[in-house]
mmCIF file of C-alpha atoms in Angstrom:
data_model
loop_
_atom_site.group_PDB
_atom_site.id
_atom_site.type_symbol
_atom_site.label_atom_id
_atom_site.label_comp_id
_atom_site.label_asym_id
_atom_site.label_seq_id
_atom_site.Cartn_x
_atom_site.Cartn_y
_atom_site.Cartn_z
ATOM 1 C CA MET A 1 -33.650 -2.889 -132.864
ATOM 2 C CA LYS A 2 -34.250 -0.731 -135.707
ATOM 3 C CA ALA A 3 -31.421 1.641 -136.431
ATOM 4 C CA GLN A 4 -31.833 5.190 -135.216
ATOM 5 C CA PHE A 5 -30.734 8.532 -136.656
ATOM 6 C CA THR A 6 -27.258 8.263 -134.483
ATOM 7 C CA ASN A 7 -26.507 4.932 -135.708
ATOM 8 C CA LYS A 8 -27.052 6.330 -139.216
ATOM 9 C CA LEU A 9 -25.004 9.360 -138.551
ATOM 10 C CA MET A 10 -22.009 7.673 -137.282
ATOM 11 C CA SER A 11 -21.846 5.037 -140.072
ATOM 12 C CA SER A 12 -22.277 8.152 -142.230
ATOM 13 C CA PHE A 13 -19.632 10.176 -140.724
ATOM 14 C CA LEU A 14 -17.369 7.111 -140.964
ATOM 15 C CA LEU A 15 -17.741 6.904 -144.492
ATOM 16 C CA TYR A 16 -17.266 10.478 -145.157
ATOM 17 C CA VAL A 17 -13.901 10.482 -143.108
ATOM 18 C CA ASP A 18 -12.503 7.606 -145.074
ATOM 19 C CA ASN A 19 -13.520 9.091 -148.445
ATOM 20 C CA THR A 20 -12.143 12.467 -147.713
ATOM 21 C CA ILE A 21 -8.844 11.048 -146.212
ATOM 22 C CA LEU A 22 -8.678 8.859 -149.492
ATOM 23 C CA LYS A 23 -9.371 11.634 -152.117
ATOM 24 C CA VAL A 24 -7.474 14.383 -150.363
ATOM 25 C CA GLY A 25 -4.391 12.866 -149.326
ATOM 26 C CA GLU A 26 -4.300 10.377 -152.005
ATOM 27 C CA ALA A 27 -3.627 8.166 -149.000
ATOM 28 C CA TYR A 28 -3.378 4.775 -150.629
ATOM 29 C CA THR A 29 -0.520 2.399 -152.316
ATOM 30 C CA ASN A 30 -1.779 -0.025 -155.357
ATOM 31 C CA HIS A 31 -0.260 -3.317 -154.438
ATOM 32 C CA SER A 32 -0.508 -6.890 -155.663
ATOM 33 C CA SER A 33 0.105 -9.983 -153.811
ATOM 34 C CA LEU A 34 -0.770 -13.793 -152.834
ATOM 35 C CA PHE A 35 -3.400 -14.342 -150.684
ATOM 36 C CA TYR A 36 -3.133 -17.064 -147.953
ATOM 37 C CA PRO A 37 -5.437 -19.640 -146.718
ATOM 38 C CA ASP A 38 -6.707 -18.566 -143.284
ATOM 39 C CA ALA A 39 -6.065 -20.138 -140.005
ATOM 40 C CA THR A 40 -9.740 -21.634 -139.960
ATOM 41 C CA ASN A 41 -10.143 -21.506 -143.669
ATOM 42 C CA LYS A 42 -13.647 -22.014 -143.477
ATOM 43 C CA PHE A 43 -16.204 -19.669 -142.535
ATOM 44 C CA ASN A 44 -19.836 -19.975 -142.840
ATOM 45 C CA GLY A 45 -19.447 -22.438 -145.557
ATOM 46 C CA TYR A 46 -17.183 -20.194 -147.328
ATOM 47 C CA TYR A 47 -13.272 -20.998 -148.114
ATOM 48 C CA GLY A 48 -11.283 -17.653 -147.171
ATOM 49 C CA TYR A 49 -8.012 -16.391 -148.154
ATOM 50 C CA SER A 50 -6.064 -13.460 -146.742
ATOM 51 C CA ALA A 51 -3.832 -10.676 -148.177
ATOM 52 C CA PRO A 52 -0.905 -9.344 -145.838
ATOM 53 C CA PHE A 53 -2.327 -6.202 -145.329
ATOM 54 C CA LYS A 54 -5.959 -4.428 -144.503
ATOM 55 C CA GLN A 55 -7.969 -2.299 -144.938
ATOM 56 C CA LEU A 56 -8.410 -2.607 -148.967
ATOM 57 C CA VAL A 57 -9.602 0.221 -150.730
ATOM 58 C CA SER A 58 -13.714 -0.465 -151.616
ATOM 59 C CA ASP A 59 -14.482 3.077 -152.526
ATOM 60 C CA GLN A 60 -15.075 3.449 -156.464
ATOM 61 C CA SER A 61 -14.901 6.746 -156.479
ATOM 62 C CA ILE A 62 -11.070 7.322 -155.415
ATOM 63 C CA THR A 63 -9.197 8.188 -158.707
ATOM 64 C CA GLY A 64 -6.445 6.025 -159.208
ATOM 65 C CA ALA A 65 -6.790 3.309 -156.637
ATOM 66 C CA THR A 66 -7.424 -0.164 -157.491
ATOM 67 C CA VAL A 67 -10.551 -1.766 -155.997
ATOM 68 C CA MET A 68 -10.355 -5.427 -156.224
ATOM 69 C CA SER A 69 -13.238 -6.976 -157.989
ATOM 70 C CA GLY A 70 -11.873 -10.345 -158.425
ATOM 71 C CA ALA A 71 -9.013 -12.890 -157.815
ATOM 72 C CA TYR A 72 -6.705 -14.569 -159.909
ATOM 73 C CA VAL A 73 -6.785 -18.715 -159.388
ATOM 74 C CA GLU A 74 -3.411 -19.339 -160.648
ATOM 75 C CA SER A 75 -2.845 -17.170 -163.615
ATOM 76 C CA SER A 76 -6.809 -17.074 -164.157
ATOM 77 C CA PHE A 77 -8.602 -14.373 -163.427
ATOM 78 C CA THR A 78 -12.345 -14.441 -162.103
ATOM 79 C CA THR A 79 -15.220 -12.752 -160.460
ATOM 80 C CA ALA A 80 -17.227 -15.790 -160.286
ATOM 81 C CA ASN A 81 -18.078 -17.578 -156.945
ATOM 82 C CA VAL A 82 -15.662 -14.904 -155.328
ATOM 83 C CA HIS A 83 -16.517 -12.615 -152.510
ATOM 84 C CA ILE A 84 -14.221 -9.852 -151.264
ATOM 85 C CA ASN A 85 -13.946 -8.379 -148.026
ATOM 86 C CA HIS A 86 -12.048 -5.002 -148.512
ATOM 87 C CA TYR A 87 -12.206 -4.391 -144.525
ATOM 88 C CA ASN A 88 -10.049 -7.517 -143.755
ATOM 89 C CA GLY A 89 -7.992 -7.938 -146.855
ATOM 90 C CA GLN A 90 -10.104 -11.098 -147.384
ATOM 91 C CA VAL A 91 -11.584 -13.299 -150.260
ATOM 92 C CA PHE A 92 -13.769 -15.913 -149.881
ATOM 93 C CA PHE A 93 -14.718 -18.642 -152.265
ATOM 94 C CA ASN A 94 -17.912 -20.893 -152.413
ATOM 95 C CA SER A 95 -15.882 -24.074 -152.469
ATOM 96 C CA SER A 96 -11.854 -24.968 -151.714
ATOM 97 C CA GLN A 97 -9.327 -23.900 -154.187
ATOM 98 C CA GLY A 98 -6.820 -26.827 -153.007
ATOM 99 C CA SER A 99 -3.397 -25.997 -153.684
ATOM 100 C CA ASN A 100 -3.953 -23.290 -156.340
ATOM 101 C CA LYS A 101 -2.494 -19.978 -155.869
ATOM 102 C CA ILE A 102 -4.731 -17.199 -154.956
ATOM 103 C CA SER A 103 -3.746 -13.642 -155.675
ATOM 104 C CA GLY A 104 -5.134 -10.109 -156.583
ATOM 105 C CA ASN A 105 -4.424 -6.605 -157.067
ATOM 106 C CA TYR A 106 -5.725 -4.037 -154.857
ATOM 107 C CA ALA A 107 -5.067 -0.597 -153.096
ATOM 108 C CA ILE A 108 -4.261 -0.547 -149.527
ATOM 109 C CA LYS A 109 -5.678 2.272 -147.411
ATOM 110 C CA ASP A 110 -2.707 4.185 -145.615
ATOM 111 C CA PHE A 111 -5.043 4.464 -142.503
ATOM 112 C CA ASN A 112 -7.341 2.107 -141.499
ATOM 113 C CA ILE A 113 -10.845 3.404 -140.089
ATOM 114 C CA ASN A 114 -12.779 1.606 -137.832
ATOM 115 C CA MET A 115 -15.929 2.334 -135.298
ATOM 116 C CA THR A 116 -15.247 1.929 -131.535
ATOM 117 C CA SER A 117 -16.737 2.375 -128.181
ATOM 118 C CA LYS A 118 -13.574 1.482 -126.275
ATOM 119 C CA PRO A 119 -12.020 4.644 -124.174
ATOM 120 C CA GLU A 120 -8.936 6.033 -125.230
ATOM 121 C CA SER A 121 -6.989 4.656 -122.585
ATOM 122 C CA ASP A 122 -7.849 1.086 -123.821
ATOM 123 C CA ILE A 123 -6.894 1.881 -127.543
ATOM 124 C CA LEU A 124 -3.710 3.559 -126.528
ATOM 125 C CA PHE A 125 -2.497 1.581 -123.774
ATOM 126 C CA GLU A 126 -3.990 -2.007 -123.420
ATOM 127 C CA THR A 127 -4.258 -2.775 -127.383
ATOM 128 C CA LYS A 128 -1.544 -4.234 -128.885
ATOM 129 C CA PHE A 129 -1.186 -2.905 -132.704
ATOM 130 C CA LYS A 130 1.153 -4.387 -135.831
ATOM 131 C CA LEU A 131 2.647 -2.083 -138.102
ATOM 132 C CA ARG A 132 1.891 -3.167 -141.404
ATOM 133 C CA PRO A 133 4.938 -4.303 -143.178
ATOM 134 C CA LYS A 134 6.721 -2.146 -145.531
ATOM 135 C CA THR A 135 9.500 -3.995 -146.814
ATOM 136 C CA ASN A 136 10.464 -6.909 -148.815
ATOM 137 C CA GLN A 137 10.250 -10.054 -146.500
ATOM 138 C CA THR A 138 8.154 -13.449 -146.547
ATOM 139 C CA LEU A 139 4.510 -12.430 -146.119
ATOM 140 C CA THR A 140 1.689 -14.438 -145.015
ATOM 141 C CA GLY A 141 -1.845 -13.620 -144.905
ATOM 142 C CA LEU A 142 -2.876 -11.268 -142.087
ATOM 143 C CA ASP A 143 -4.960 -12.891 -139.233
ATOM 144 C CA PRO A 144 -8.407 -11.160 -139.746
ATOM 145 C CA ASN A 145 -8.634 -10.320 -135.753
ATOM 146 C CA GLN A 146 -5.054 -8.727 -135.739
ATOM 147 C CA ASN A 147 -4.947 -5.068 -135.034
ATOM 148 C CA THR A 148 -3.047 -3.009 -137.475
ATOM 149 C CA TYR A 149 -1.854 0.592 -137.540
ATOM 150 C CA PRO A 150 -1.762 3.442 -139.022
ATOM 151 C CA ALA A 151 -5.341 3.304 -137.968
ATOM 152 C CA ILE A 152 -8.099 5.854 -137.025
ATOM 153 C CA PHE A 153 -10.842 4.645 -134.695
ATOM 154 C CA ILE A 154 -14.172 7.023 -134.698
ATOM 155 C CA LYS A 155 -16.188 7.335 -131.733
ATOM 156 C CA ASN A 156 -19.372 9.053 -130.417
ATOM 157 C CA VAL A 157 -18.488 10.916 -127.229
ATOM 158 C CA GLY A 158 -22.283 12.541 -126.747
ATOM 159 C CA GLY A 159 -24.644 14.977 -127.880
ATOM 160 C CA VAL A 160 -27.578 16.875 -127.228
ATOM 161 C CA ASN A 161 -31.124 18.038 -128.918
ATOM 162 C CA ASP A 162 -32.218 21.723 -128.477
ATOM 163 C CA PRO A 163 -35.338 22.987 -130.031
ATOM 164 C CA PHE A 164 -35.625 24.659 -133.116
ATOM 165 C CA ALA A 165 -39.198 25.016 -134.219
ATOM 166 C CA PHE A 166 -42.619 24.273 -133.578
ATOM 167 C CA GLY A 167 -43.884 20.726 -134.325
ATOM 168 C CA GLY A 168 -40.903 18.618 -133.026
ATOM 169 C CA THR A 169 -38.054 20.209 -135.172
ATOM 170 C CA GLU A 170 -34.824 19.861 -133.064
ATOM 171 C CA SER A 171 -31.232 21.007 -133.571
ATOM 172 C CA THR A 172 -29.521 17.679 -133.220
ATOM 173 C CA LYS A 173 -25.801 18.229 -131.953
ATOM 174 C CA VAL A 174 -23.161 15.494 -131.711
ATOM 175 C CA LYS A 175 -19.831 15.217 -130.625
ATOM 176 C CA THR A 176 -17.222 12.822 -132.533
ATOM 177 C CA ARG A 177 -13.952 11.821 -131.889
ATOM 178 C CA ALA A 178 -11.488 10.384 -134.189
ATOM 179 C CA VAL A 179 -8.282 8.656 -132.311
ATOM 180 C CA ILE A 180 -5.570 8.825 -134.536
ATOM 181 C CA LEU A 181 -2.401 6.274 -134.552
ATOM 182 C CA ALA A 182 0.193 7.116 -136.981
ATOM 183 C CA ASP A 183 3.593 5.355 -137.913
ATOM 184 C CA SER A 184 5.537 8.761 -138.389
ATOM 185 C CA ILE A 185 4.934 12.519 -137.312
ATOM 186 C CA TYR A 186 4.455 13.118 -140.941
ATOM 187 C CA SER A 187 1.706 10.971 -141.613
ATOM 188 C CA LEU A 188 0.344 12.349 -138.251
ATOM 189 C CA ASP A 189 0.440 15.903 -139.305
ATOM 190 C CA ALA A 190 -0.755 15.001 -142.653
ATOM 191 C CA VAL A 191 -3.852 13.380 -141.465
ATOM 192 C CA CYS A 192 -4.714 15.858 -138.745
ATOM 193 C CA SER A 193 -4.354 18.553 -141.293
ATOM 194 C CA ILE A 194 -6.957 17.050 -143.732
ATOM 195 C CA LEU A 195 -9.494 16.629 -140.889
ATOM 196 C CA LYS A 196 -8.777 19.798 -139.437
ATOM 197 C CA ASP A 197 -10.049 21.218 -143.094
ATOM 198 C CA THR A 198 -13.075 19.394 -142.760
ATOM 199 C CA ALA A 199 -14.561 22.174 -140.524
ATOM 200 C CA ARG A 200 -17.483 23.911 -141.884
ATOM 201 C CA ASP A 201 -18.171 21.213 -144.586
ATOM 202 C CA TYR A 202 -21.172 19.196 -144.989
ATOM 203 C CA PHE A 203 -21.774 15.742 -145.504
ATOM 204 C CA LYS A 204 -24.992 13.590 -146.436
ATOM 205 C CA VAL A 205 -26.552 10.850 -143.927
ATOM 206 C CA VAL A 206 -26.615 7.397 -145.743
ATOM 207 C CA GLU A 207 -29.993 5.722 -145.246
ATOM 208 C CA GLN A 208 -29.486 2.167 -143.674
ATOM 209 C CA GLU A 209 -30.758 0.446 -146.795
ATOM 210 C CA ASP A 210 -27.994 2.368 -149.192
ATOM 211 C CA LEU A 211 -25.103 1.145 -146.646
ATOM 212 C CA PRO A 212 -22.898 -0.914 -148.944
ATOM 213 C CA PHE A 213 -22.216 -3.590 -146.917
ATOM 214 C CA ASN A 214 -23.635 -7.008 -146.244
ATOM 215 C CA ALA A 215 -23.817 -9.281 -143.313
ATOM 216 C CA LEU A 216 -20.476 -10.306 -143.854
ATOM 217 C CA GLY A 217 -18.859 -7.196 -144.176
ATOM 218 C CA MET A 218 -18.775 -7.153 -147.637
ATOM 219 C CA PRO A 219 -19.843 -4.517 -150.660
ATOM 220 C CA ALA A 220 -22.820 -6.126 -152.421
ATOM 221 C CA ALA A 221 -20.535 -5.967 -155.318
ATOM 222 C CA SER A 222 -17.081 -5.362 -156.375
ATOM 223 C CA GLY A 223 -16.797 -2.186 -154.291
ATOM 224 C CA TYR A 224 -19.130 0.825 -153.788
ATOM 225 C CA ASN A 225 -19.119 4.619 -154.794
ATOM 226 C CA TYR A 226 -19.234 6.873 -151.877
ATOM 227 C CA THR A 227 -20.585 9.613 -154.246
ATOM 228 C CA GLY A 228 -23.235 7.775 -155.168
ATOM 229 C CA VAL A 229 -24.551 6.167 -151.760
ATOM 230 C CA ALA A 230 -24.198 10.005 -149.862
ATOM 231 C CA THR A 231 -27.299 11.178 -151.581
ATOM 232 C CA GLY A 232 -29.756 11.402 -148.728
ATOM 233 C CA ALA A 233 -32.219 14.347 -147.906
ATOM 234 C CA GLN A 234 -30.520 14.463 -144.287
ATOM 235 C CA GLY A 235 -27.546 16.699 -144.212
ATOM 236 C CA VAL A 236 -25.074 17.274 -141.406
ATOM 237 C CA TYR A 237 -22.821 20.609 -140.755
ATOM 238 C CA ILE A 238 -19.376 20.131 -139.213
ATOM 239 C CA LYS A 239 -19.428 23.197 -137.135
ATOM 240 C CA ASP A 240 -15.961 22.617 -135.722
ATOM 241 C CA VAL A 241 -12.740 20.546 -135.626
ATOM 242 C CA THR A 242 -10.177 20.713 -132.740
ATOM 243 C CA VAL A 243 -6.768 18.687 -133.026
ATOM 244 C CA SER A 244 -4.795 17.575 -129.807
ATOM 245 C CA ASN A 245 -1.565 16.094 -130.763
ATOM 246 C CA ASN A 246 0.475 16.818 -127.357
ATOM 247 C CA ILE A 247 -0.709 13.494 -126.205
ATOM 248 C CA PRO A 248 2.538 12.436 -123.899
ATOM 249 C CA LYS A 249 4.936 9.847 -125.860
ATOM 250 C CA TYR A 250 4.954 6.076 -124.706
ATOM 251 C CA SER A 251 7.893 4.848 -122.818
ATOM 252 C CA ASP A 252 10.468 2.275 -124.324
ATOM 253 C CA SER A 253 8.621 -0.301 -122.405
ATOM 254 C CA SER A 254 4.990 0.258 -123.768
ATOM 255 C CA ILE A 255 3.455 -2.097 -125.949
ATOM 256 C CA ASN A 256 2.552 0.638 -128.592
ATOM 257 C CA SER A 257 6.079 2.554 -128.439
ATOM 258 C CA GLU A 258 6.089 3.364 -131.951
ATOM 259 C CA VAL A 259 2.982 4.972 -132.422
ATOM 260 C CA TYR A 260 2.517 8.606 -133.034
ATOM 261 C CA PRO A 261 -1.323 9.675 -131.672
ATOM 262 C CA ALA A 262 -3.579 12.092 -131.804
ATOM 263 C CA PHE A 263 -7.090 13.110 -131.044
ATOM 264 C CA VAL A 264 -9.559 14.934 -133.234
ATOM 265 C CA ASP A 265 -12.896 16.326 -132.044
ATOM 266 C CA PHE A 266 -15.841 16.939 -134.181
ATOM 267 C CA GLU A 267 -18.932 19.163 -133.418
ATOM 268 C CA LEU A 268 -21.798 17.805 -135.997
ATOM 269 C CA GLU A 269 -25.170 19.970 -136.489
ATOM 270 C CA THR A 270 -28.088 18.834 -138.192
ATOM 271 C CA ILE A 271 -31.780 20.284 -138.023
ATOM 272 C CA ARG A 272 -34.397 17.148 -138.005
ATOM 273 C CA ALA A 273 -37.972 16.090 -136.807
ATOM 274 C CA SER A 274 -38.081 14.143 -133.921
ATOM 275 C CA THR A 275 -38.935 10.609 -133.614
ATOM 276 C CA SER A 276 -40.831 10.952 -130.620
#
């Protein structure tokens, strides 16, 4: 099905939230590590290697963040036939690298940003999350399917069109929720503060053809620049933001007993022509 306005809005909002947290909070850590062969190693004809972390910063507009543009094979840096999946912390090669050591320099996000349609109860109580390693230890590649935190899950929770003008012009209102999973009260309060301050801000809808990712979830080049793609004609106003962080702490027997959660609810508004 052809992407509709809500599809484009949610994708644009996710990119906006990601950029805002990285930029305002300087919410990243530059790092270097080995990349380890994936469990299956081969995907769609490509040979995959994983970092111990995800997600990696791919937004080139973030000052100071190392955006990975290539990989070291042994001690030789190369960008030829190297494909980087910043979202899953992976590099892919067109051919097997055998026993060669693969490594790279990159920035790790303090908070992974994900889109979801799951109920909040599934995210909080039914999905096991693994804290990303923060101390020196023997590292291995992270399974691309492993759920890690700190993380933010963006979801669409509904909306309405109100008539605005003759000729099919609508006032489109969309409610979205960010489910925050933090590893400390400090980082929870920090990210909630950043998101609360987006009230009465304004962001642009990124058109589908300008989205920076290909079918494998990778930027077409070595990254993308948010300020370069968020230039569409359609703007969206963040009317209000509400933070709820009085969610009961889990018991010691909970699968996510060390997670500190919060909900951040957004009211988005834009004036647009109806597609009908």
